Short mmCIF file of C-alpha atoms in Angstrom, two decimals:
data_model
loop_
_atom_site.label_atom_id
_atom_site.label_comp_id
_atom_site.label_asym_id
_atom_site.label_seq_id
_atom_site.Cartn_x
_atom_site.Cartn_y
_atom_site.Cartn_z
CA VAL A 1 3.20 16.22 21.34
CA ARG A 2 0.02 14.27 20.72
CA GLY A 3 -0.39 15.32 17.08
CA LYS A 4 2.98 13.84 16.16
CA GLY A 5 1.37 10.40 16.58
CA VAL A 6 4.07 8.74 18.66
CA ASP A 7 1.40 6.74 20.48
CA ILE A 8 0.08 5.50 17.13
CA LEU A 9 3.63 4.69 16.02
CA LEU A 10 4.18 2.64 19.17
CA ARG A 11 1.02 0.64 18.51
CA ALA A 12 2.31 -0.06 14.98
CA LEU A 13 5.76 -1.02 16.26
CA ALA A 14 4.13 -3.55 18.60
CA LEU A 15 2.89 -5.33 15.44
CA VAL A 16 6.24 -5.33 13.59
CA ARG A 17 7.71 -8.83 13.16
CA GLN A 18 11.22 -7.92 11.99
CA PRO A 19 13.88 -7.15 14.61
CA PHE A 20 14.34 -3.43 15.19
CA GLU A 21 15.48 -0.72 17.54
CA ALA A 22 13.58 2.55 17.38
CA VAL A 23 14.93 5.87 18.60
CA ILE A 24 12.21 8.44 19.20
CA ALA A 25 13.82 11.86 19.32
CA GLY A 26 12.36 14.94 20.92
CA ASP A 27 10.60 16.09 24.04
CA GLY A 28 7.12 17.26 24.79
CA HIS A 29 4.22 16.96 27.18
CA HIS A 30 3.19 13.59 25.70
CA ARG A 31 6.60 11.93 26.13
CA GLN A 32 5.98 10.37 29.56
CA ALA A 33 2.70 8.83 28.42
CA CYS A 34 4.45 7.42 25.34
CA GLU A 35 7.24 5.91 27.47
CA LYS A 36 4.61 4.20 29.64
CA LEU A 37 2.75 2.98 26.55
CA ALA A 38 5.97 1.54 25.10
CA GLU A 39 6.50 -0.42 28.30
CA SER A 40 2.92 -1.68 28.39
CA LEU A 41 3.20 -2.83 24.75
CA GLY A 42 6.37 -4.80 25.54
CA LEU A 43 8.59 -2.45 23.55
CA GLY A 44 10.79 -1.31 26.44
CA SER A 45 13.96 -2.99 25.17
CA ARG A 46 13.42 -1.97 21.52
CA VAL A 47 12.37 1.67 21.81
CA ARG A 48 14.49 4.47 23.28
CA PHE A 49 13.46 8.03 24.11
CA PRO A 50 16.71 10.06 24.31
CA GLY A 51 14.93 13.44 24.29
CA HIS A 52 16.18 16.35 22.22
CA LEU A 53 19.10 15.48 19.94
CA SER A 54 21.63 17.89 18.48
CA ALA A 55 22.03 18.02 14.71
CA GLY A 56 25.22 15.95 15.00
CA GLU A 57 23.55 13.33 17.18
CA LEU A 58 20.66 13.15 14.75
CA ARG A 59 23.04 12.65 11.81
CA GLY A 60 24.68 9.80 13.72
CA HIS A 61 21.31 8.10 14.13
CA TYR A 62 20.54 8.66 10.43
CA GLU A 63 23.78 6.88 9.53
CA GLU A 64 22.67 3.82 11.53
CA ALA A 65 19.02 3.80 10.45
CA THR A 66 17.19 1.73 7.87
CA ALA A 67 14.27 4.16 7.62
CA ILE A 68 12.70 7.20 9.23
CA LEU A 69 9.18 6.88 10.56
CA VAL A 70 7.05 10.03 10.41
CA SER A 71 3.96 9.32 12.45
CA SER A 72 2.25 12.72 12.41
CA VAL A 73 -1.51 12.36 12.38
CA TRP A 74 -2.35 16.07 12.36
CA PRO A 75 -2.31 17.86 8.99
CA GLU A 76 1.45 18.41 8.94
CA PRO A 77 2.06 21.52 6.80
CA PHE A 78 5.21 20.04 5.27
CA GLY A 79 7.19 17.70 7.53
CA LEU A 80 10.79 18.90 7.23
CA VAL A 81 12.13 15.84 9.07
CA GLY A 82 11.27 13.78 6.00
CA ILE A 83 13.40 15.99 3.76
CA GLU A 84 16.27 15.75 6.26
CA ALA A 85 15.97 11.96 6.19
CA MET A 86 15.90 11.93 2.41
CA ARG A 87 19.07 14.04 2.30
CA SER A 88 20.67 11.30 4.39
CA GLY A 89 19.58 8.63 1.92
CA LEU A 90 16.84 7.15 4.08
CA PRO A 91 13.39 6.06 2.96
CA VAL A 92 10.45 7.46 4.90
CA VAL A 93 7.35 5.69 6.16
CA ALA A 94 4.62 8.23 6.94
CA PHE A 95 0.90 8.69 7.31
CA ASP A 96 -0.82 10.53 4.49
CA ALA A 97 -1.46 13.64 6.57
CA GLY A 98 -1.33 17.25 5.49
CA GLY A 99 1.52 18.22 3.16
CA ILE A 100 3.55 15.02 3.49
CA ARG A 101 2.46 13.77 0.09
CA GLU A 102 4.10 16.88 -1.39
CA TRP A 103 7.51 15.23 -0.93
CA LEU A 104 6.79 11.55 -0.21
CA ARG A 105 6.04 9.46 -3.29
CA ASP A 106 4.71 6.05 -2.30
CA GLY A 107 7.02 3.33 -3.57
CA GLU A 108 9.61 5.83 -4.83
CA ASN A 109 11.31 7.46 -1.83
CA GLY A 110 9.36 5.73 0.90
CA LEU A 111 5.97 4.38 1.79
CA LEU A 112 2.86 6.47 2.31
CA VAL A 113 0.33 4.94 4.70
CA PRO A 114 -3.39 5.76 4.80
CA TRP A 115 -4.15 8.04 7.73
CA MET A 116 -4.35 6.16 11.06
CA ALA A 117 -4.01 2.71 9.40
CA VAL A 118 -1.90 1.17 12.19
CA GLU A 119 -1.72 -2.33 10.70
CA SER A 120 -0.68 -0.95 7.30
CA TYR A 121 1.97 1.19 8.97
CA ALA A 122 3.39 -1.91 10.69
CA GLU A 123 3.34 -3.88 7.42
CA ARG A 124 5.28 -1.17 5.61
CA ILE A 125 7.87 -0.96 8.38
CA ASP A 126 8.24 -4.74 8.21
CA ARG A 127 8.64 -4.52 4.44
CA LEU A 128 11.58 -2.11 4.64
CA LEU A 129 13.23 -3.86 7.57
CA GLY A 130 12.97 -7.18 5.74
CA ASP A 131 14.27 -5.89 2.41
CA LYS A 132 17.39 -3.76 2.91
CA ASN A 133 17.94 -3.51 -0.87
CA LEU A 134 14.50 -1.96 -1.29
CA ALA A 135 15.15 0.41 1.62
CA ARG A 136 18.49 1.48 0.12
CA ALA A 137 16.99 2.00 -3.35
CA MET A 138 14.15 4.12 -1.98
CA GLY A 139 16.62 6.03 0.17
CA GLU A 140 18.82 6.79 -2.82
CA ARG A 141 15.83 8.00 -4.85
CA GLY A 142 14.90 10.18 -1.87
CA ARG A 143 18.40 11.64 -1.74
CA GLU A 144 18.18 12.45 -5.46
CA ARG A 145 14.78 14.09 -5.00
CA ALA A 146 15.90 16.11 -1.96
CA THR A 147 18.99 17.30 -3.83
CA ARG A 148 17.01 18.16 -6.94
CA ASP A 149 13.86 19.67 -5.42
CA TYR A 150 14.77 20.82 -1.92
CA ASP A 151 18.30 22.19 -2.13
CA PHE A 152 18.45 25.24 0.16
CA GLU A 153 20.57 27.38 -2.17
CA GLN A 154 18.27 26.65 -5.11
CA TYR A 155 15.27 27.41 -2.90
CA VAL A 156 16.72 30.80 -1.91
CA ALA A 157 17.57 31.55 -5.55
CA ARG A 158 13.98 30.77 -6.59
CA LEU A 159 12.67 33.04 -3.82
CA GLU A 160 14.98 35.84 -4.93
CA ASP A 161 13.77 35.43 -8.52
CA LEU A 162 10.16 35.57 -7.32
CA PHE A 163 10.81 38.72 -5.29
CA LYS A 164 12.55 40.37 -8.26
CA LYS A 165 9.62 39.50 -10.49
CA ILE A 166 7.13 40.96 -8.00
CA ILE A 167 9.20 44.14 -7.58
CA ASN A 168 9.50 44.57 -11.36
CA GLU A 169 5.73 44.12 -11.79
CA LYS A 170 5.06 46.82 -9.18
CA GLN A 171 7.32 49.37 -10.91
#
């Protein structure tokens, strides 16, 4: 969909100097326009649009990836895909939109880009593609953060504790 910023991502990818292959997962009403834009920007051989991917297919792509690019330009409430990428040991490059800065620490587990700064987005992609050691280090810090701060079982336990506290206060 338009708010996910795939068109903006494509414009940034057209500026990237390092070799890459981008896989843009998902479907939506904006997909056909994005496919046409990719062709017009000369990205046809470097960008694929496979549509919806199963969890297993997505994990396979994560295993092959250098980074995950989160191009949302609307005020993303949280951006769960970033946490999924971090769990897989991948750094994230994302626009500073909505709640993304809650989990993305610029220079630690990825690179945070000023909102709609297409050239900066391209530069940061180039930086990670050109420095695999940096990408791996950020990815590992992301995995540590996701494990520490966003573990599902710990999250549920914290919710249960909160509910117990609220129930006890009401009694």
